[in-house]
Amino acid sequence: MADIPAYRRIADEIGKLILEGHIADGARLPAVRELAMQRGTSVTTAVEVLRLLERRDLVEARPRVGYFARRPRPGVPEPAMSRPRMQARQVRVSDVVAQMFSADGDDASRPVPLGAALPGPELLHSAALQRATARWTRRSPRLLTGYGLLDGSPRLRRRLAARYLRCATPLDVPELLITNGCMEAINLALRAVCRPRDGVIVESPCYFGFLQVLEALGLKACEVPTHPRTGLSVAAVERLLSAANGRGIRACIVSPTNSNPSGATMSDADKAALVALCRRHGVALIEDDLYGELQFSGARPLPLRHFDTHGEVMLCGSFSKTLAPGARVGWIAAGRHAAEVRRLKFAVSVTTAPLLQEAIADLLEGGAYDRHLRRLRAECERQLRQVTQWVIEAFPVGTRVMQPQGGFLLWVQLPGAADAMALYRGAADEGIEFAPGPLFGSGFADCLRINCGQRPTRRIEDAIRRLGVLAAELATDLAPRAA
Ligand SMILES: Cc1ncc(COP(=O)(O)O)c(C=O)c1O
């Protein structure tokens, strides 16, 4: 297992103490030298620890005064750790998912799009991709008249490997295969390691697409307690795998960074521990890194794969949330399962359409993608904060809201015995769409996911305020903050 640098490990530990309230909000932290002495480390490392905590917004540096603990936005309570039964079970995903992807027509006649997890078209700044696509269509008509290569564009695969190297995660180009989006990557990974009726660990809540793939492949989902800020509970995974009901578990799918729907990010220590644990128990680890590049500030969080030196973690991703969902270009670095994944790829979809792979490789090569990402992250953060503010103002007192550090999804828990499906139906009648909690696992009847990727216009604001009123009406003992 790769070592976690000392500064990250110490920052993780101190951060946890702050977030869990063991270090009070506003409390003074040790000065640099004192911290170095306490932790038996160098002054340089202590400085790095404090800088990292500052970037994570958990510490405030007051020049010439010192460092102070800061809990994120006190006053807005966050949803609690989930408590699923940890029993592998067959799943059936609601038809609501299909509805969210079926609305057609012009923008004004479509429901207010707070449902599907999508950045708005203006955030995707697609002119550069359009130009590159036109260029490749002219330059290389074979990209349309041929199938392309089974593994995908060699240039794109080399570019992807180079990107992961930047976050200290070496991938071998031969193990990388281009897929039709991240969903195909997950699908291939599961097929490579599971047989029907095997159990698969998922976060609770988790992306409903995972549950759909499990359903389609005849696999069972085993939901494990997950904190909406710190992600999958590694302690719970350990308990499960050591117990009798962990015996049929073959794989674990996890989205460790800015997870969908809660926005949770696992600490480096938890990521390393999960990799080691799965290896010890022979459980295949499938990583969904879709939101890894959408961290608002600080270093890009490390993928699980960083902590894996045995090629055990199957790393999946795509450009769907950062560049072009319609391009359907994703990837899988399947490590020691690469040969099996390659064999399955042909059976599932033969190849991935080659034209857009070349166009995307151009953007990666020229630096346009990095410039675009910087803008996209800033816009996502601004939009997310704006919508959060409207939710806080408009939803009933006692509503809990997550404040993720990346992505564009807002996970909201309503107070009392709220019924998110009833709210969904009421809102749909008024042309407002969101993703109700029960799509994301068992329970979550009182939760909803709001997509903040759309530009926060007056129409979006009105829809959020209306949702707040409807939520309060459904729970008659609650009152909205603003009607
Ligand atoms: C966590 C997660 N994984 C996978 C997907 C699907 O990705 P793609 O469109 O690349 O297939 C989504 C889409 O919302 C997602 O949120």
Short mmCIF file of C-alpha atoms and ligand atoms in Angstrom, two decimals:
data_model
loop_
_atom_site.label_atom_id
_atom_site.label_comp_id
_atom_site.label_asym_id
_atom_site.label_seq_id
_atom_site.Cartn_x
_atom_site.Cartn_y
_atom_site.Cartn_z
CA MET A 1 0.00 0.00 0.00
CA ALA A 2 1.36 3.44 -0.87
CA ASP A 3 2.17 5.64 2.14
CA ILE A 4 0.08 8.69 2.90
CA PRO A 5 2.35 11.70 3.29
CA ALA A 6 2.71 12.68 6.99
CA TYR A 7 1.21 16.15 6.48
CA ARG A 8 -1.98 14.70 4.96
CA ARG A 9 -2.33 12.11 7.70
CA ILE A 10 -1.91 14.71 10.46
CA ALA A 11 -4.25 17.14 8.69
CA ASP A 12 -6.87 14.36 8.37
CA GLU A 13 -6.64 13.66 12.10
CA ILE A 14 -6.89 17.30 13.16
CA GLY A 15 -9.65 17.95 10.60
CA LYS A 16 -11.68 15.09 12.01
CA LEU A 17 -11.33 16.47 15.55
CA ILE A 18 -12.60 19.86 14.33
CA LEU A 19 -15.50 18.43 12.34
CA GLU A 20 -16.59 16.18 15.17
CA GLY A 21 -16.42 19.06 17.67
CA HIS A 22 -13.54 17.67 19.79
CA ILE A 23 -11.69 20.86 18.92
CA ALA A 24 -14.17 23.68 19.49
CA ASP A 25 -15.10 26.04 16.68
CA GLY A 26 -12.84 29.11 17.06
CA ALA A 27 -10.32 27.36 19.34
CA ARG A 28 -6.69 28.32 18.84
CA LEU A 29 -4.53 25.61 17.30
CA PRO A 30 -0.89 25.08 18.30
CA ALA A 31 1.61 27.34 16.53
CA VAL A 32 3.82 25.80 13.86
CA ARG A 33 6.77 24.85 16.11
CA GLU A 34 4.51 23.59 18.86
CA LEU A 35 2.57 21.47 16.37
CA ALA A 36 5.82 20.07 14.98
CA MET A 37 6.94 19.12 18.49
CA GLN A 38 3.58 17.62 19.48
CA ARG A 39 3.48 15.47 16.36
CA GLY A 40 7.21 14.64 16.27
CA THR A 41 7.59 16.06 12.79
CA SER A 42 9.47 18.82 10.99
CA VAL A 43 8.48 22.48 10.93
CA THR A 44 8.01 22.22 7.15
CA THR A 45 5.52 19.39 7.61
CA ALA A 46 3.67 21.33 10.31
CA VAL A 47 3.37 24.29 7.94
CA GLU A 48 1.98 21.99 5.24
CA VAL A 49 -0.54 20.57 7.72
CA LEU A 50 -1.87 24.01 8.59
CA ARG A 51 -1.95 25.11 4.95
CA LEU A 52 -3.92 22.02 3.97
CA LEU A 53 -6.41 22.57 6.79
CA GLU A 54 -6.75 26.16 5.64
CA ARG A 55 -7.44 25.05 2.07
CA ARG A 56 -10.04 22.68 3.41
CA ASP A 57 -11.64 25.63 5.17
CA LEU A 58 -11.24 24.01 8.57
CA VAL A 59 -8.70 26.49 9.87
CA GLU A 60 -8.55 30.24 9.71
CA ALA A 61 -5.11 31.86 9.65
CA ARG A 62 -5.04 35.26 11.38
CA PRO A 63 -1.78 36.97 10.40
CA ARG A 64 0.60 37.39 13.35
CA VAL A 65 -2.03 35.96 15.71
CA GLY A 66 -2.24 32.25 14.92
CA TYR A 67 -4.42 29.49 13.53
CA PHE A 68 -8.02 28.92 14.64
CA ALA A 69 -10.40 25.99 14.13
CA ARG A 70 -13.41 26.68 11.92
CA ARG A 71 -16.35 24.34 11.54
CA PRO A 72 -17.99 24.73 8.14
CA ARG A 73 -20.88 27.23 8.14
CA PRO A 74 -22.27 26.58 11.63
CA GLY A 75 -26.00 27.08 11.85
CA VAL A 76 -26.92 24.89 8.87
CA PRO A 77 -27.23 21.37 10.23
CA GLU A 78 -26.19 18.56 7.94
CA PRO A 79 -27.91 15.19 7.46
CA ALA A 80 -26.62 12.46 9.76
CA MET A 81 -24.82 9.16 9.04
CA SER A 82 -27.18 6.67 7.37
CA ARG A 83 -28.05 3.40 9.12
CA PRO A 84 -28.98 0.79 6.50
CA ARG A 85 -29.41 -2.86 7.49
CA MET A 86 -26.21 -4.07 5.76
CA GLN A 87 -28.05 -7.01 4.25
CA ALA A 88 -27.40 -7.90 0.60
CA ARG A 89 -30.74 -7.60 -1.24
CA GLN A 90 -32.11 -7.52 -4.75
CA VAL A 91 -32.99 -3.99 -5.82
CA ARG A 92 -35.68 -2.51 -8.03
CA VAL A 93 -35.12 1.06 -9.11
CA SER A 94 -38.11 3.36 -9.58
CA ASP A 95 -39.33 4.43 -13.03
CA VAL A 96 -38.84 8.02 -11.90
CA VAL A 97 -35.27 7.71 -13.22
CA ALA A 98 -36.47 7.01 -16.75
CA GLN A 99 -38.89 9.95 -16.50
CA MET A 100 -36.01 12.32 -15.68
CA PHE A 101 -34.30 11.38 -18.93
CA SER A 102 -37.41 11.45 -21.11
CA ALA A 103 -38.61 15.09 -20.95
CA ASP A 104 -38.25 16.63 -24.39
CA GLY A 105 -39.25 19.94 -25.98
CA ASP A 106 -37.89 23.48 -25.62
CA ASP A 107 -36.46 24.79 -22.36
CA ALA A 108 -39.53 26.78 -21.36
CA SER A 109 -41.93 23.83 -21.74
CA ARG A 110 -39.66 21.34 -19.92
CA PRO A 111 -39.83 20.95 -16.14
CA VAL A 112 -37.45 23.13 -14.12
CA PRO A 113 -34.36 20.89 -14.33
CA LEU A 114 -33.38 20.26 -10.72
CA GLY A 115 -33.48 16.48 -11.25
CA ALA A 116 -30.77 14.99 -13.48
CA ALA A 117 -27.20 15.64 -12.29
CA LEU A 118 -26.03 17.92 -15.07
CA PRO A 119 -24.11 21.16 -15.45
CA GLY A 120 -26.07 23.66 -17.53
CA PRO A 121 -24.97 23.98 -21.18
CA GLU A 122 -23.42 27.42 -20.59
CA LEU A 123 -21.14 25.94 -17.93
CA LEU A 124 -19.75 23.43 -20.38
CA HIS A 125 -18.32 26.14 -22.70
CA SER A 126 -18.53 23.72 -25.60
CA ALA A 127 -17.25 25.97 -28.43
CA ALA A 128 -13.72 24.51 -28.27
CA LEU A 129 -15.07 20.97 -28.42
CA GLN A 130 -17.34 21.89 -31.35
CA ARG A 131 -14.35 23.31 -33.26
CA ALA A 132 -12.19 20.28 -32.52
CA THR A 133 -14.99 17.94 -33.63
CA ALA A 134 -15.45 19.83 -36.91
CA ARG A 135 -11.69 19.76 -37.50
CA TRP A 136 -11.49 15.99 -37.01
CA THR A 137 -14.54 15.36 -39.18
CA ARG A 138 -12.80 17.17 -42.05
CA ARG A 139 -9.33 15.83 -41.37
CA SER A 140 -10.14 12.18 -40.78
CA PRO A 141 -13.45 10.93 -42.25
CA ARG A 142 -12.36 7.42 -41.24
CA LEU A 143 -13.38 8.31 -37.71
CA LEU A 144 -16.95 8.04 -39.00
CA THR A 145 -16.57 5.33 -41.61
CA GLY A 146 -14.64 2.93 -39.35
CA TYR A 147 -15.22 1.46 -35.88
CA GLY A 148 -12.12 2.87 -34.25
CA LEU A 149 -9.96 0.75 -31.96
CA LEU A 150 -11.29 -1.61 -29.31
CA ASP A 151 -9.28 0.10 -26.54
CA GLY A 152 -10.08 3.59 -27.83
CA SER A 153 -7.85 6.42 -29.01
CA PRO A 154 -4.20 5.81 -28.01
CA ARG A 155 -3.70 9.58 -27.79
CA LEU A 156 -6.62 10.02 -25.39
CA ARG A 157 -5.48 7.07 -23.25
CA ARG A 158 -1.97 8.54 -23.01
CA ARG A 159 -3.45 11.92 -22.03
CA LEU A 160 -5.60 10.33 -19.34
CA ALA A 161 -2.62 8.47 -17.88
CA ALA A 162 -0.68 11.75 -17.81
CA ARG A 163 -3.57 13.48 -15.96
CA TYR A 164 -3.70 10.82 -13.27
CA LEU A 165 0.06 11.04 -12.86
CA ARG A 166 -0.45 14.64 -11.76
CA CYS A 167 -2.28 13.37 -8.69
CA ALA A 168 0.37 10.74 -8.01
CA THR A 169 -1.70 7.91 -9.48
CA PRO A 170 0.30 6.06 -12.11
CA LEU A 171 -1.78 4.10 -14.63
CA ASP A 172 -0.43 1.89 -17.41
CA VAL A 173 -1.71 3.02 -20.80
CA PRO A 174 -2.37 -0.64 -21.85
CA GLU A 175 -4.80 -1.13 -18.91
CA LEU A 176 -6.84 1.96 -19.93
CA LEU A 177 -9.86 1.37 -22.11
CA ILE A 178 -12.23 4.05 -23.43
CA THR A 179 -15.90 3.37 -22.68
CA ASN A 180 -19.33 4.76 -23.49
CA GLY A 181 -19.45 6.95 -20.40
CA CYS A 182 -18.75 5.99 -16.83
CA MET A 183 -21.84 3.77 -16.71
CA GLU A 184 -20.37 1.37 -19.24
CA ALA A 185 -17.11 1.35 -17.28
CA ILE A 186 -18.97 0.38 -14.07
CA ASN A 187 -20.97 -2.21 -15.99
CA LEU A 188 -17.80 -3.81 -17.42
CA ALA A 189 -16.05 -3.76 -14.04
CA LEU A 190 -18.97 -5.56 -12.36
CA ARG A 191 -19.29 -8.12 -15.14
CA ALA A 192 -15.55 -8.83 -14.92
CA VAL A 193 -15.61 -9.80 -11.24
CA CYS A 194 -19.17 -10.80 -10.27
CA ARG A 195 -21.56 -13.64 -10.99
CA PRO A 196 -25.36 -13.42 -10.60
CA ARG A 197 -26.56 -13.21 -6.98
CA ASP A 198 -23.18 -11.97 -5.67
CA GLY A 199 -23.37 -9.12 -3.16
CA VAL A 200 -21.91 -5.70 -3.91
CA ILE A 201 -21.21 -3.05 -1.27
CA VAL A 202 -22.58 0.39 -2.10
CA GLU A 203 -22.71 3.69 -0.23
CA SER A 204 -25.98 4.62 1.39
CA PRO A 205 -27.14 6.81 -0.28
CA CYS A 206 -25.49 5.95 -3.61
CA TYR A 207 -25.94 6.99 -7.24
CA PHE A 208 -29.12 5.27 -8.49
CA GLY A 209 -27.27 4.19 -11.65
CA PHE A 210 -25.25 1.76 -9.53
CA LEU A 211 -28.46 0.18 -8.25
CA GLN A 212 -29.79 -0.03 -11.80
CA VAL A 213 -26.71 -1.87 -13.04
CA LEU A 214 -26.90 -4.26 -10.08
CA GLU A 215 -30.56 -4.89 -10.84
CA ALA A 216 -29.83 -5.51 -14.52
CA LEU A 217 -26.97 -7.93 -13.78
CA GLY A 218 -28.89 -9.88 -11.12
CA LEU A 219 -26.53 -8.75 -8.36
CA LYS A 220 -27.49 -7.83 -4.80
CA ALA A 221 -26.81 -4.44 -3.25
CA CYS A 222 -25.49 -4.28 0.28
CA GLU A 223 -25.89 -0.74 1.56
CA VAL A 224 -23.34 0.31 4.15
CA PRO A 225 -23.58 3.26 6.58
CA THR A 226 -22.26 6.41 4.95
CA HIS A 227 -21.75 9.89 6.32
CA PRO A 228 -22.88 12.59 3.88
CA ARG A 229 -19.64 14.50 4.50
CA THR A 230 -16.97 11.85 5.13
CA GLY A 231 -18.42 9.09 2.96
CA LEU A 232 -18.50 5.32 3.28
CA SER A 233 -17.84 4.07 6.84
CA VAL A 234 -14.75 1.88 6.57
CA ALA A 235 -15.40 0.57 10.09
CA ALA A 236 -18.84 -0.65 8.94
CA VAL A 237 -17.33 -2.31 5.84
CA GLU A 238 -14.86 -4.07 8.13
CA ARG A 239 -17.66 -5.27 10.43
CA LEU A 240 -19.62 -6.53 7.43
CA LEU A 241 -16.74 -8.38 5.82
CA SER A 242 -15.79 -10.06 9.09
CA ALA A 243 -19.37 -11.24 9.73
CA ALA A 244 -21.34 -14.10 8.23
CA ASN A 245 -23.49 -11.86 6.03
CA GLY A 246 -20.29 -10.54 4.39
CA ARG A 247 -19.53 -13.92 2.85
CA GLY A 248 -21.32 -13.45 -0.46
CA ILE A 249 -19.82 -10.00 -1.04
CA ARG A 250 -17.72 -9.95 -4.19
CA ALA A 251 -17.24 -6.25 -4.96
CA CYS A 252 -17.56 -2.72 -3.61
CA ILE A 253 -18.49 0.30 -5.75
CA VAL A 254 -17.65 3.63 -4.23
CA SER A 255 -17.55 7.20 -5.36
CA PRO A 256 -14.95 8.46 -2.86
CA THR A 257 -14.73 12.11 -3.95
CA ASN A 258 -17.71 14.49 -4.10
CA SER A 259 -20.04 11.53 -4.20
CA ASN A 260 -23.48 11.58 -5.81
CA PRO A 261 -25.93 12.42 -4.20
CA SER A 262 -24.46 13.66 -0.90
CA GLY A 263 -21.20 15.25 -2.06
CA ALA A 264 -19.24 13.23 0.52
CA THR A 265 -15.47 12.92 0.23
CA MET A 266 -13.56 10.23 2.09
CA SER A 267 -10.36 11.22 3.88
CA ASP A 268 -7.06 9.90 2.55
CA ALA A 269 -6.72 7.70 5.62
CA ASP A 270 -10.15 6.14 4.97
CA LYS A 271 -9.34 5.66 1.28
CA ALA A 272 -6.09 3.88 2.11
CA ALA A 273 -7.83 1.75 4.76
CA LEU A 274 -10.62 0.74 2.36
CA VAL A 275 -8.14 -0.33 -0.32
CA ALA A 276 -6.23 -2.44 2.20
CA LEU A 277 -9.42 -3.92 3.68
CA CYS A 278 -10.87 -4.96 0.31
CA ARG A 279 -7.58 -6.49 -0.70
CA ARG A 280 -7.41 -8.47 2.56
CA HIS A 281 -10.91 -9.87 2.02
CA GLY A 282 -10.57 -10.47 -1.73
CA VAL A 283 -13.31 -7.95 -2.53
CA ALA A 284 -12.92 -6.16 -5.88
CA LEU A 285 -12.92 -2.39 -5.49
CA ILE A 286 -14.60 -0.33 -8.23
CA GLU A 287 -13.92 3.38 -7.99
CA ASP A 288 -16.21 5.94 -9.60
CA ASP A 289 -14.07 9.07 -9.99
CA LEU A 290 -16.61 11.09 -11.93
CA TYR A 291 -16.52 14.15 -9.67
CA GLY A 292 -12.80 13.93 -8.75
CA GLU A 293 -11.85 16.97 -10.85
CA LEU A 294 -14.66 19.14 -9.50
CA GLN A 295 -13.14 19.96 -6.10
CA PHE A 296 -13.63 23.70 -5.51
CA SER A 297 -10.30 24.49 -3.88
CA GLY A 298 -7.07 22.93 -2.78
CA ALA A 299 -5.38 19.94 -4.32
CA ARG A 300 -7.45 17.48 -6.35
CA PRO A 301 -8.41 14.74 -3.86
CA LEU A 302 -6.46 11.54 -4.34
CA PRO A 303 -8.26 8.66 -6.05
CA LEU A 304 -8.54 5.31 -4.24
CA ARG A 305 -6.30 3.96 -6.96
CA HIS A 306 -3.45 6.11 -5.60
CA PHE A 307 -3.35 3.84 -2.54
CA ASP A 308 -3.32 0.64 -4.58
CA THR A 309 -0.02 -0.80 -5.71
CA HIS A 310 -1.41 -4.16 -6.80
CA GLY A 311 -3.71 -3.13 -9.68
CA GLU A 312 -6.73 -4.16 -7.58
CA VAL A 313 -8.78 -0.98 -7.87
CA MET A 314 -10.74 -0.56 -11.11
CA LEU A 315 -10.79 3.18 -11.71
CA CYS A 316 -13.77 4.48 -13.75
CA GLY A 317 -14.54 7.98 -14.95
CA SER A 318 -15.85 10.09 -17.80
CA PHE A 319 -16.14 13.59 -19.22
CA SER A 320 -19.90 13.66 -18.60
CA LYS A 321 -19.84 16.09 -15.67
CA THR A 322 -16.99 18.27 -16.83
CA LEU A 323 -17.20 18.59 -20.60
CA ALA A 324 -19.92 16.87 -22.58
CA PRO A 325 -22.41 14.29 -21.26
CA GLY A 326 -23.60 13.78 -24.83
CA ALA A 327 -20.13 12.74 -25.99
CA ARG A 328 -20.48 9.53 -23.93
CA VAL A 329 -16.73 9.28 -23.51
CA GLY A 330 -15.52 7.56 -20.35
CA TRP A 331 -12.74 5.22 -19.28
CA ILE A 332 -11.74 2.34 -17.10
CA ALA A 333 -8.27 1.50 -15.80
CA ALA A 334 -8.97 -2.05 -14.76
CA GLY A 335 -5.57 -3.05 -13.38
CA ARG A 336 -5.22 -6.80 -13.13
CA HIS A 337 -8.73 -7.25 -14.57
CA ALA A 338 -7.86 -5.35 -17.77
CA ALA A 339 -7.77 -8.39 -20.07
CA GLU A 340 -11.21 -9.57 -18.95
CA VAL A 341 -12.68 -6.06 -19.26
CA ARG A 342 -11.26 -5.78 -22.77
CA ARG A 343 -12.88 -9.09 -23.73
CA LEU A 344 -16.23 -7.96 -22.34
CA LYS A 345 -16.06 -4.54 -24.03
CA PHE A 346 -16.36 -6.13 -27.45
CA ALA A 347 -19.36 -8.18 -26.35
CA VAL A 348 -21.09 -5.16 -24.82
CA SER A 349 -20.56 -2.38 -27.39
CA VAL A 350 -17.63 -3.32 -29.69
CA THR A 351 -15.98 0.12 -29.49
CA THR A 352 -16.64 3.67 -28.34
CA ALA A 353 -17.38 6.15 -31.16
CA PRO A 354 -13.93 7.46 -32.11
CA LEU A 355 -14.63 11.01 -33.38
CA LEU A 356 -15.22 12.71 -30.05
CA GLN A 357 -12.33 10.86 -28.44
CA GLU A 358 -9.92 12.63 -30.80
CA ALA A 359 -11.61 15.99 -30.29
CA ILE A 360 -11.41 15.63 -26.49
CA ALA A 361 -7.76 14.54 -26.71
CA ASP A 362 -7.04 17.87 -28.48
CA LEU A 363 -8.53 19.80 -25.57
CA LEU A 364 -6.48 17.83 -23.07
CA GLU A 365 -3.29 18.30 -25.08
CA GLY A 366 -3.57 22.04 -25.57
CA GLY A 367 -4.42 22.99 -21.98
CA ALA A 368 -7.96 24.14 -22.95
CA TYR A 369 -9.47 21.50 -20.65
CA ASP A 370 -7.54 22.75 -17.62
CA ARG A 371 -8.57 26.35 -18.25
CA HIS A 372 -12.16 25.22 -18.69
CA LEU A 373 -12.08 23.21 -15.45
CA ARG A 374 -10.86 26.20 -13.45
CA ARG A 375 -13.85 28.22 -14.64
CA LEU A 376 -16.27 25.36 -14.23
CA ARG A 377 -15.28 24.71 -10.60
CA ALA A 378 -15.70 28.38 -9.70
CA GLU A 379 -19.11 28.53 -11.39
CA CYS A 380 -20.29 25.30 -9.76
CA GLU A 381 -19.28 26.58 -6.33
CA ARG A 382 -21.03 29.92 -6.85
CA GLN A 383 -24.22 28.25 -8.08
CA LEU A 384 -24.23 25.67 -5.33
CA ARG A 385 -23.83 28.34 -2.63
CA GLN A 386 -26.61 30.43 -4.20
CA VAL A 387 -29.10 27.56 -4.34
CA THR A 388 -28.13 26.50 -0.81
CA GLN A 389 -28.98 29.99 0.40
CA TRP A 390 -32.41 29.83 -1.24
CA VAL A 391 -33.05 26.42 0.29
CA ILE A 392 -32.08 27.67 3.74
CA GLU A 393 -34.39 30.66 3.34
CA ALA A 394 -37.36 28.83 1.86
CA PHE A 395 -37.48 25.31 3.28
CA PRO A 396 -39.14 24.46 6.60
CA VAL A 397 -37.27 25.10 9.83
CA GLY A 398 -35.21 22.02 10.74
CA THR A 399 -34.24 21.21 7.14
CA ARG A 400 -30.71 19.78 6.95
CA VAL A 401 -28.43 20.63 4.04
CA MET A 402 -25.04 19.27 3.02
CA GLN A 403 -22.40 21.76 1.98
CA PRO A 404 -20.11 19.79 -0.32
CA GLN A 405 -16.63 20.94 -1.26
CA GLY A 406 -17.08 20.06 -4.91
CA GLY A 407 -19.54 19.09 -7.64
CA PHE A 408 -22.94 20.67 -8.10
CA LEU A 409 -25.35 18.48 -6.14
CA LEU A 410 -27.22 19.46 -3.01
CA TRP A 411 -28.44 16.76 -0.64
CA VAL A 412 -31.30 17.96 1.55
CA GLN A 413 -33.10 16.25 4.43
CA LEU A 414 -36.56 17.51 5.35
CA PRO A 415 -37.65 17.71 8.97
CA GLY A 416 -40.33 15.50 10.55
CA ALA A 417 -41.87 12.54 8.77
CA ALA A 418 -41.58 14.13 5.33
CA ASP A 419 -42.45 12.16 2.18
CA ALA A 420 -40.13 13.13 -0.68
CA MET A 421 -42.11 10.99 -3.18
CA ALA A 422 -45.30 12.93 -2.37
CA LEU A 423 -43.31 16.15 -2.74
CA TYR A 424 -41.98 14.85 -6.06
CA ARG A 425 -45.51 14.24 -7.38
CA GLY A 426 -46.76 17.63 -6.15
CA ALA A 427 -43.78 19.42 -7.69
CA ALA A 428 -44.08 17.49 -10.99
CA ASP A 429 -47.68 18.76 -11.30
CA GLU A 430 -46.25 22.27 -11.15
CA GLY A 431 -43.47 21.58 -13.67
CA ILE A 432 -40.61 21.26 -11.17
CA GLU A 433 -38.33 18.24 -11.21
CA PHE A 434 -35.88 17.02 -8.55
CA ALA A 435 -34.49 13.63 -7.55
CA PRO A 436 -36.37 12.16 -4.56
CA GLY A 437 -34.31 10.42 -1.83
CA PRO A 438 -35.73 6.88 -2.24
CA LEU A 439 -34.00 6.62 -5.65
CA PHE A 440 -30.67 6.50 -3.85
CA GLY A 441 -31.23 3.49 -1.58
CA SER A 442 -33.48 2.10 1.10
CA GLY A 443 -34.79 4.83 3.39
CA PHE A 444 -34.20 8.47 2.47
CA ALA A 445 -37.97 9.01 2.28
CA ASP A 446 -37.34 12.45 3.76
CA CYS A 447 -34.47 13.43 1.44
CA LEU A 448 -34.07 15.03 -1.96
CA ARG A 449 -31.21 15.83 -4.29
CA ILE A 450 -31.24 19.17 -6.07
CA ASN A 451 -29.12 19.68 -9.18
CA CYS A 452 -27.39 23.07 -8.90
CA GLY A 453 -25.64 22.76 -12.26
CA GLN A 454 -28.20 24.97 -13.98
CA ARG A 455 -27.62 28.72 -13.98
CA PRO A 456 -29.49 30.08 -10.93
CA THR A 457 -32.04 32.19 -12.75
CA ARG A 458 -35.28 33.69 -11.42
CA ARG A 459 -37.10 30.58 -12.69
CA ILE A 460 -34.82 28.34 -10.59
CA GLU A 461 -35.19 30.59 -7.54
CA ASP A 462 -38.98 30.56 -7.84
CA ALA A 463 -38.93 26.76 -8.17
CA ILE A 464 -36.79 26.33 -5.03
CA ARG A 465 -39.04 28.68 -3.04
CA ARG A 466 -42.09 26.80 -4.29
CA LEU A 467 -40.54 23.48 -3.25
CA GLY A 468 -40.05 24.93 0.23
CA VAL A 469 -43.74 25.87 0.42
CA LEU A 470 -44.85 22.45 -0.87
CA ALA A 471 -42.57 20.69 1.62
CA ALA A 472 -44.12 22.67 4.47
CA GLU A 473 -47.67 22.00 3.22
CA LEU A 474 -47.01 18.26 3.12
CA ALA A 475 -45.92 18.31 6.74
CA THR A 476 -48.72 20.41 8.20
CA ASP A 477 -46.96 20.97 11.51
CA LEU A 478 -44.11 22.77 9.76
CA ALA A 479 -43.98 26.28 8.40
CA PRO A 480 -41.82 27.57 5.54
CA ARG A 481 -39.38 30.33 6.43
CA ALA A 482 -40.44 32.45 3.52
CA ALA A 483 -43.62 32.00 1.53
C1 LIG B 1 -21.64 8.89 -9.65
C2 LIG B 1 -22.01 8.76 -11.09
N1 LIG B 1 -21.49 7.76 -11.81
C3 LIG B 1 -21.81 7.58 -13.11
C4 LIG B 1 -22.70 8.43 -13.75
C5 LIG B 1 -22.99 8.21 -15.20
O1 LIG B 1 -21.90 8.73 -15.92
P1 LIG B 1 -21.85 8.73 -17.53
O2 LIG B 1 -22.82 9.75 -18.01
O3 LIG B 1 -20.44 9.09 -17.84
O4 LIG B 1 -22.18 7.36 -17.98
C6 LIG B 1 -23.28 9.47 -13.04
C7 LIG B 1 -24.26 10.37 -13.67
O5 LIG B 1 -24.98 11.08 -13.04
C8 LIG B 1 -22.92 9.65 -11.68
O6 LIG B 1 -23.42 10.65 -10.96
#
